[in-house]
């Protein structure tokens, strides 16, 4: 009888440890983004369109106090480019701070700029390893006034509020056509940012030249979610009309492609919560291991003591 009890006692320890290890594992169905019912049923159709979703993308329209970069390309000689000279004379408008930094990439302005983590500090000078092109774009720009208007030399006030970026480019290009030969205008938004926190590789505040970002773009810019991120319960906090609106996003469900919250808005806050498995592996399992180790040591001491006194 005692031998049976001892066997059960010795087997119970590895069984408990095994159960904890299994409970701390994260199955693939909690890791794979945008799953459909057919994928969950392992029913797939190859070389054909399996589903179609209507993306609810709202084109970003410029707003009062937006900061934009404005560049003009033309065959007109540079000495007559009063837009470029005006921007240079304005000096630094948008200051880099501890919440913003840029990717040390190749300086391609069409790619999103990454920020966050505060590694750049609060200084306005001495930014090492940052492309001069990117630093120039981030430091200078034109600020739309409270009416959403931009004042340019020779041209005067130009109302850009409510226009998409291509529409704003077309309007400025039309106004400059009398001063430049075949002007090509490029406008980029400099103050589109979002914040992402929680179970991501790198938390922080991120700034992008592209205002048409999806939640998956944000996840990619933060270095992807961790293994223990709850992808089915991502919280999006959006400020609109003096209110903070809470929206939950299920990144595991393919139907998210049809959601209005798929695309970000300026100033969005994204919070990614952890799965229960993270608590099990990070806290419970190590503590249980310590307890079991101490218990085993005490049991061994008592066993040796008991054997030595027989």
Short mmCIF file of C-alpha atoms in Angstrom, two decimals:
data_model
loop_
_atom_site.label_atom_id
_atom_site.label_comp_id
_atom_site.label_asym_id
_atom_site.label_seq_id
_atom_site.Cartn_x
_atom_site.Cartn_y
_atom_site.Cartn_z
CA UNK A 1 0.00 0.00 0.00
CA UNK A 2 2.81 2.36 0.94
CA UNK A 3 4.62 1.56 -2.31
CA UNK A 4 1.51 2.49 -4.30
CA UNK A 5 1.24 5.78 -2.43
CA UNK A 6 4.89 6.51 -3.05
CA UNK A 7 4.49 5.75 -6.75
CA UNK A 8 1.48 8.08 -6.99
CA UNK A 9 3.35 10.76 -5.08
CA UNK A 10 6.35 10.57 -7.39
CA UNK A 11 4.22 10.50 -10.54
CA UNK A 12 2.08 13.44 -9.47
CA UNK A 13 4.97 15.90 -9.68
CA UNK A 14 5.84 15.36 -13.39
CA UNK A 15 2.12 15.20 -14.24
CA UNK A 16 1.56 18.62 -12.66
CA UNK A 17 4.56 20.06 -14.46
CA UNK A 18 3.39 18.57 -17.77
CA UNK A 19 -0.09 20.06 -17.32
CA UNK A 20 1.36 23.49 -16.64
CA UNK A 21 3.60 23.27 -19.71
CA UNK A 22 0.66 22.30 -21.92
CA UNK A 23 -1.49 25.10 -20.51
CA UNK A 24 1.27 27.63 -21.26
CA UNK A 25 1.57 26.65 -24.93
CA UNK A 26 -0.07 28.88 -27.55
CA UNK A 27 -1.83 26.96 -30.37
CA UNK A 28 -1.46 28.08 -33.99
CA UNK A 29 -5.10 29.14 -34.23
CA UNK A 30 -4.30 31.93 -31.74
CA UNK A 31 -1.29 33.12 -33.76
CA UNK A 32 -2.34 33.14 -37.42
CA UNK A 33 -3.83 36.42 -38.66
CA UNK A 34 -7.04 36.71 -40.70
CA UNK A 35 -8.29 33.14 -40.54
CA UNK A 36 -11.43 32.07 -42.37
CA UNK A 37 -13.85 29.30 -41.50
CA UNK A 38 -12.55 27.20 -44.39
CA UNK A 39 -9.00 27.46 -43.06
CA UNK A 40 -10.13 26.40 -39.60
CA UNK A 41 -11.87 23.42 -41.20
CA UNK A 42 -8.74 22.79 -43.28
CA UNK A 43 -10.79 23.24 -46.45
CA UNK A 44 -8.82 25.30 -48.97
CA UNK A 45 -9.34 26.16 -52.60
CA UNK A 46 -6.21 26.90 -54.58
CA UNK A 47 -5.65 29.14 -57.60
CA UNK A 48 -8.97 30.94 -57.23
CA UNK A 49 -10.52 33.83 -55.32
CA UNK A 50 -12.02 32.41 -52.15
CA UNK A 51 -13.47 35.64 -50.72
CA UNK A 52 -13.89 39.33 -51.49
CA UNK A 53 -14.16 42.17 -48.97
CA UNK A 54 -15.08 45.81 -49.53
CA UNK A 55 -12.45 47.84 -47.72
CA UNK A 56 -13.91 50.76 -45.79
CA UNK A 57 -11.02 53.13 -46.39
CA UNK A 58 -11.64 56.83 -45.88
CA UNK A 59 -9.13 58.93 -47.76
CA UNK A 60 -7.35 61.26 -45.37
CA UNK A 61 -8.37 64.88 -45.75
CA UNK A 62 -6.17 67.71 -44.55
CA UNK A 63 -7.23 69.46 -41.37
CA UNK A 64 -6.40 72.74 -39.61
CA UNK A 65 -2.97 72.69 -37.90
CA UNK A 66 -1.78 69.76 -40.00
CA UNK A 67 1.92 69.90 -40.86
CA UNK A 68 2.81 69.12 -44.45
CA UNK A 69 5.92 68.88 -46.56
CA UNK A 70 5.58 70.67 -49.89
CA UNK A 71 8.04 70.12 -52.73
CA UNK A 72 7.89 71.53 -56.24
CA UNK A 73 9.69 69.96 -59.19
CA UNK A 74 9.95 71.92 -62.41
CA UNK A 75 12.26 72.70 -65.30
CA UNK A 76 12.28 76.27 -63.97
CA UNK A 77 15.77 77.14 -62.61
CA UNK A 78 16.20 76.72 -58.85
CA UNK A 79 16.90 80.41 -58.29
CA UNK A 80 13.27 81.10 -59.21
CA UNK A 81 11.87 78.41 -56.90
CA UNK A 82 10.43 80.73 -54.26
CA UNK A 83 8.63 77.82 -52.57
CA UNK A 84 11.92 76.10 -51.72
CA UNK A 85 13.48 79.36 -50.53
CA UNK A 86 10.40 80.16 -48.43
CA UNK A 87 10.56 76.78 -46.71
CA UNK A 88 14.27 77.17 -46.00
CA UNK A 89 13.72 80.63 -44.53
CA UNK A 90 11.02 79.32 -42.22
CA UNK A 91 13.54 77.13 -40.43
CA UNK A 92 12.62 74.31 -38.08
CA UNK A 93 8.85 74.08 -37.61
CA UNK A 94 8.29 70.54 -36.45
CA UNK A 95 10.61 69.65 -33.59
CA UNK A 96 11.69 66.08 -33.01
CA UNK A 97 11.15 65.07 -29.40
CA UNK A 98 11.50 62.09 -27.10
CA UNK A 99 8.34 60.53 -28.53
CA UNK A 100 9.44 60.54 -32.17
CA UNK A 101 12.35 59.05 -34.03
CA UNK A 102 12.77 57.84 -37.57
CA UNK A 103 13.90 54.64 -39.18
CA UNK A 104 17.54 54.47 -40.15
CA UNK A 105 16.58 53.34 -43.61
CA UNK A 106 17.54 54.49 -47.06
CA UNK A 107 15.67 57.76 -46.81
CA UNK A 108 12.89 56.72 -49.18
CA UNK A 109 10.07 59.06 -48.26
CA UNK A 110 7.43 56.75 -49.66
CA UNK A 111 8.07 54.23 -46.91
CA UNK A 112 6.56 54.63 -43.42
CA UNK A 113 8.75 56.23 -40.81
CA UNK A 114 9.10 54.30 -37.62
CA UNK A 115 9.27 55.87 -34.19
CA UNK A 116 8.84 55.09 -30.56
CA UNK A 117 10.88 54.07 -27.60
CA UNK A 118 12.30 57.54 -27.09
CA UNK A 119 15.88 56.63 -28.00
CA UNK A 120 16.46 59.92 -29.77
CA UNK A 121 15.98 61.99 -26.63
CA UNK A 122 14.68 65.55 -26.59
CA UNK A 123 17.53 67.26 -28.41
CA UNK A 124 16.94 68.96 -31.75
CA UNK A 125 20.50 68.36 -32.95
CA UNK A 126 22.98 65.55 -33.05
CA UNK A 127 20.74 62.84 -34.51
CA UNK A 128 23.19 60.13 -35.46
CA UNK A 129 22.65 57.69 -38.32
CA UNK A 130 19.51 59.45 -39.59
CA UNK A 131 19.19 60.08 -43.29
CA UNK A 132 19.59 63.77 -44.14
CA UNK A 133 16.56 63.57 -46.41
CA UNK A 134 14.34 62.14 -43.69
CA UNK A 135 15.65 64.58 -41.08
CA UNK A 136 14.95 67.47 -43.44
CA UNK A 137 11.40 66.28 -44.05
CA UNK A 138 10.75 65.82 -40.34
CA UNK A 139 12.24 69.16 -39.29
CA UNK A 140 10.70 71.51 -41.85
CA UNK A 141 7.23 71.91 -43.19
CA UNK A 142 4.23 74.13 -43.62
CA UNK A 143 1.60 74.41 -40.89
CA UNK A 144 -2.00 74.91 -41.95
CA UNK A 145 -3.61 77.65 -39.90
CA UNK A 146 -6.78 77.33 -37.80
CA UNK A 147 -8.85 77.73 -40.97
CA UNK A 148 -6.92 75.03 -42.80
CA UNK A 149 -5.24 77.56 -45.07
CA UNK A 150 -1.63 77.70 -46.24
CA UNK A 151 0.01 81.05 -46.99
CA UNK A 152 2.55 80.97 -49.82
CA UNK A 153 4.60 83.84 -51.25
CA UNK A 154 3.37 85.24 -54.56
CA UNK A 155 0.28 83.03 -54.25
CA UNK A 156 -1.31 84.15 -50.99
CA UNK A 157 -3.63 82.01 -48.86
CA UNK A 158 -4.61 78.61 -50.23
CA UNK A 159 -7.42 76.67 -48.57
CA UNK A 160 -6.43 73.00 -48.27
CA UNK A 161 -8.70 71.88 -45.43
CA UNK A 162 -11.03 69.07 -46.44
CA UNK A 163 -8.92 68.10 -49.46
CA UNK A 164 -7.23 64.76 -49.93
CA UNK A 165 -3.49 64.92 -50.53
CA UNK A 166 -3.82 64.35 -54.32
CA UNK A 167 -6.49 67.08 -54.44
CA UNK A 168 -4.25 69.46 -52.49
CA UNK A 169 -1.36 68.70 -54.83
CA UNK A 170 -3.56 69.45 -57.83
CA UNK A 171 -4.78 72.75 -56.34
CA UNK A 172 -1.28 74.02 -55.50
CA UNK A 173 0.03 72.86 -58.88
CA UNK A 174 -2.72 74.81 -60.63
CA UNK A 175 -1.90 77.98 -58.68
CA UNK A 176 1.83 77.62 -59.40
CA UNK A 177 1.37 77.03 -63.13
CA UNK A 178 1.75 80.75 -63.79
CA UNK A 179 5.10 80.87 -61.99
CA UNK A 180 6.66 77.49 -62.80
CA UNK A 181 6.96 75.64 -66.08
CA UNK A 182 5.03 72.34 -65.80
CA UNK A 183 5.17 72.24 -61.99
CA UNK A 184 4.92 68.90 -60.25
CA UNK A 185 3.84 69.22 -56.61
CA UNK A 186 4.44 66.61 -53.93
CA UNK A 187 2.69 67.01 -50.56
CA UNK A 188 3.25 64.67 -47.64
CA UNK A 189 1.69 64.68 -44.19
CA UNK A 190 4.25 64.97 -41.40
CA UNK A 191 2.12 64.68 -38.26
CA UNK A 192 0.21 61.42 -38.75
CA UNK A 193 1.03 59.31 -35.72
CA UNK A 194 -0.34 56.51 -33.59
CA UNK A 195 0.73 54.82 -30.35
CA UNK A 196 0.91 51.07 -29.77
CA UNK A 197 1.44 49.42 -26.38
CA UNK A 198 1.31 45.99 -24.78
CA UNK A 199 2.38 42.69 -26.30
CA UNK A 200 4.39 44.07 -29.22
CA UNK A 201 8.09 43.80 -30.00
CA UNK A 202 8.64 47.55 -29.62
CA UNK A 203 6.13 49.81 -27.93
CA UNK A 204 6.07 53.47 -28.83
CA UNK A 205 4.66 56.35 -30.77
CA UNK A 206 5.05 55.94 -34.52
CA UNK A 207 4.95 58.56 -37.26
CA UNK A 208 4.26 57.85 -40.92
CA UNK A 209 4.24 59.77 -44.18
CA UNK A 210 1.37 57.51 -45.29
CA UNK A 211 -1.93 58.42 -43.56
CA UNK A 212 -3.72 55.37 -44.94
CA UNK A 213 -2.43 52.73 -42.52
CA UNK A 214 -4.26 49.60 -41.44
CA UNK A 215 -4.05 47.97 -38.03
CA UNK A 216 -1.75 45.39 -39.62
CA UNK A 217 0.59 48.13 -40.87
CA UNK A 218 0.77 49.38 -37.28
CA UNK A 219 1.55 45.86 -36.02
CA UNK A 220 4.31 45.48 -38.61
CA UNK A 221 5.85 48.85 -37.77
CA UNK A 222 6.03 47.82 -34.10
CA UNK A 223 7.96 44.67 -35.01
CA UNK A 224 4.91 42.34 -34.89
CA UNK A 225 3.02 41.05 -31.87
CA UNK A 226 4.65 38.73 -29.38
CA UNK A 227 3.80 35.05 -29.13
CA UNK A 228 1.62 35.72 -26.08
CA UNK A 229 -0.37 38.61 -27.59
CA UNK A 230 -4.14 38.19 -27.58
CA UNK A 231 -4.74 38.82 -31.28
CA UNK A 232 -8.48 38.34 -30.89
CA UNK A 233 -8.92 41.17 -28.40
CA UNK A 234 -6.90 44.20 -29.58
CA UNK A 235 -8.20 47.45 -28.10
CA UNK A 236 -8.29 50.59 -30.24
CA UNK A 237 -8.87 53.94 -28.50
CA UNK A 238 -9.87 56.70 -30.90
CA UNK A 239 -10.37 60.37 -30.09
CA UNK A 240 -13.24 61.95 -31.99
CA UNK A 241 -15.30 65.02 -31.17
CA UNK A 242 -13.94 65.33 -27.65
CA UNK A 243 -14.70 61.68 -26.89
CA UNK A 244 -12.57 58.59 -26.48
CA UNK A 245 -14.18 55.75 -28.41
CA UNK A 246 -13.25 52.14 -27.58
CA UNK A 247 -13.18 49.62 -30.44
CA UNK A 248 -12.13 45.96 -30.18
CA UNK A 249 -10.48 44.27 -33.15
CA UNK A 250 -10.11 40.54 -33.79
CA UNK A 251 -6.97 40.20 -35.91
CA UNK A 252 -7.49 36.43 -36.17
CA UNK A 253 -10.76 36.77 -38.06
CA UNK A 254 -10.68 37.32 -41.82
CA UNK A 255 -13.91 39.34 -41.54
CA UNK A 256 -11.85 42.10 -39.94
CA UNK A 257 -10.99 43.13 -43.51
CA UNK A 258 -14.59 44.34 -43.74
CA UNK A 259 -14.49 46.36 -40.51
CA UNK A 260 -14.55 50.16 -40.41
CA UNK A 261 -11.85 50.09 -37.74
CA UNK A 262 -9.37 48.30 -40.02
CA UNK A 263 -7.72 51.59 -41.01
CA UNK A 264 -6.18 53.91 -38.44
CA UNK A 265 -6.88 57.56 -37.81
CA UNK A 266 -4.42 60.16 -36.59
CA UNK A 267 -3.79 59.89 -32.86
CA UNK A 268 -5.13 56.33 -32.42
CA UNK A 269 -3.97 54.38 -29.38
CA UNK A 270 -3.60 50.59 -29.79
CA UNK A 271 -3.36 48.33 -26.74
CA UNK A 272 -2.53 44.64 -27.22
CA UNK A 273 -3.36 42.52 -24.13
CA UNK A 274 -1.59 39.27 -23.18
CA UNK A 275 -3.00 35.74 -23.29
CA UNK A 276 -3.41 33.81 -20.04
CA UNK A 277 -0.59 31.54 -21.21
CA UNK A 278 1.84 34.40 -20.72
CA UNK A 279 0.99 34.60 -17.03
CA UNK A 280 1.29 30.84 -16.70
CA UNK A 281 4.70 30.63 -18.36
CA UNK A 282 6.07 33.90 -17.03
CA UNK A 283 4.98 33.71 -13.40
CA UNK A 284 3.12 30.59 -12.32
CA UNK A 285 5.39 27.98 -13.94
CA UNK A 286 8.68 29.39 -12.57
CA UNK A 287 7.17 29.67 -9.09
CA UNK A 288 5.79 26.11 -9.26
CA UNK A 289 9.19 24.88 -10.43
CA UNK A 290 10.84 26.55 -7.45
CA UNK A 291 8.29 25.08 -5.06
CA UNK A 292 8.66 21.61 -6.55
CA UNK A 293 12.44 21.87 -6.42
CA UNK A 294 12.42 22.89 -2.77
CA UNK A 295 9.86 20.20 -1.97
CA UNK A 296 11.96 17.55 -3.69
CA UNK A 297 15.05 18.66 -1.76
CA UNK A 298 13.22 18.53 1.57
CA UNK A 299 11.75 15.13 0.69
CA UNK A 300 15.22 13.82 -0.18
CA UNK A 301 16.64 15.10 3.12
CA UNK A 302 13.85 13.45 5.11
CA UNK A 303 14.31 10.23 3.13
CA UNK A 304 18.07 10.17 3.84
CA UNK A 305 17.44 11.00 7.49
CA UNK A 306 14.81 8.25 7.74
CA UNK A 307 17.11 5.67 6.12
CA UNK A 308 20.04 6.64 8.30
CA UNK A 309 18.02 6.18 11.51
CA UNK A 310 16.69 2.73 10.66
#
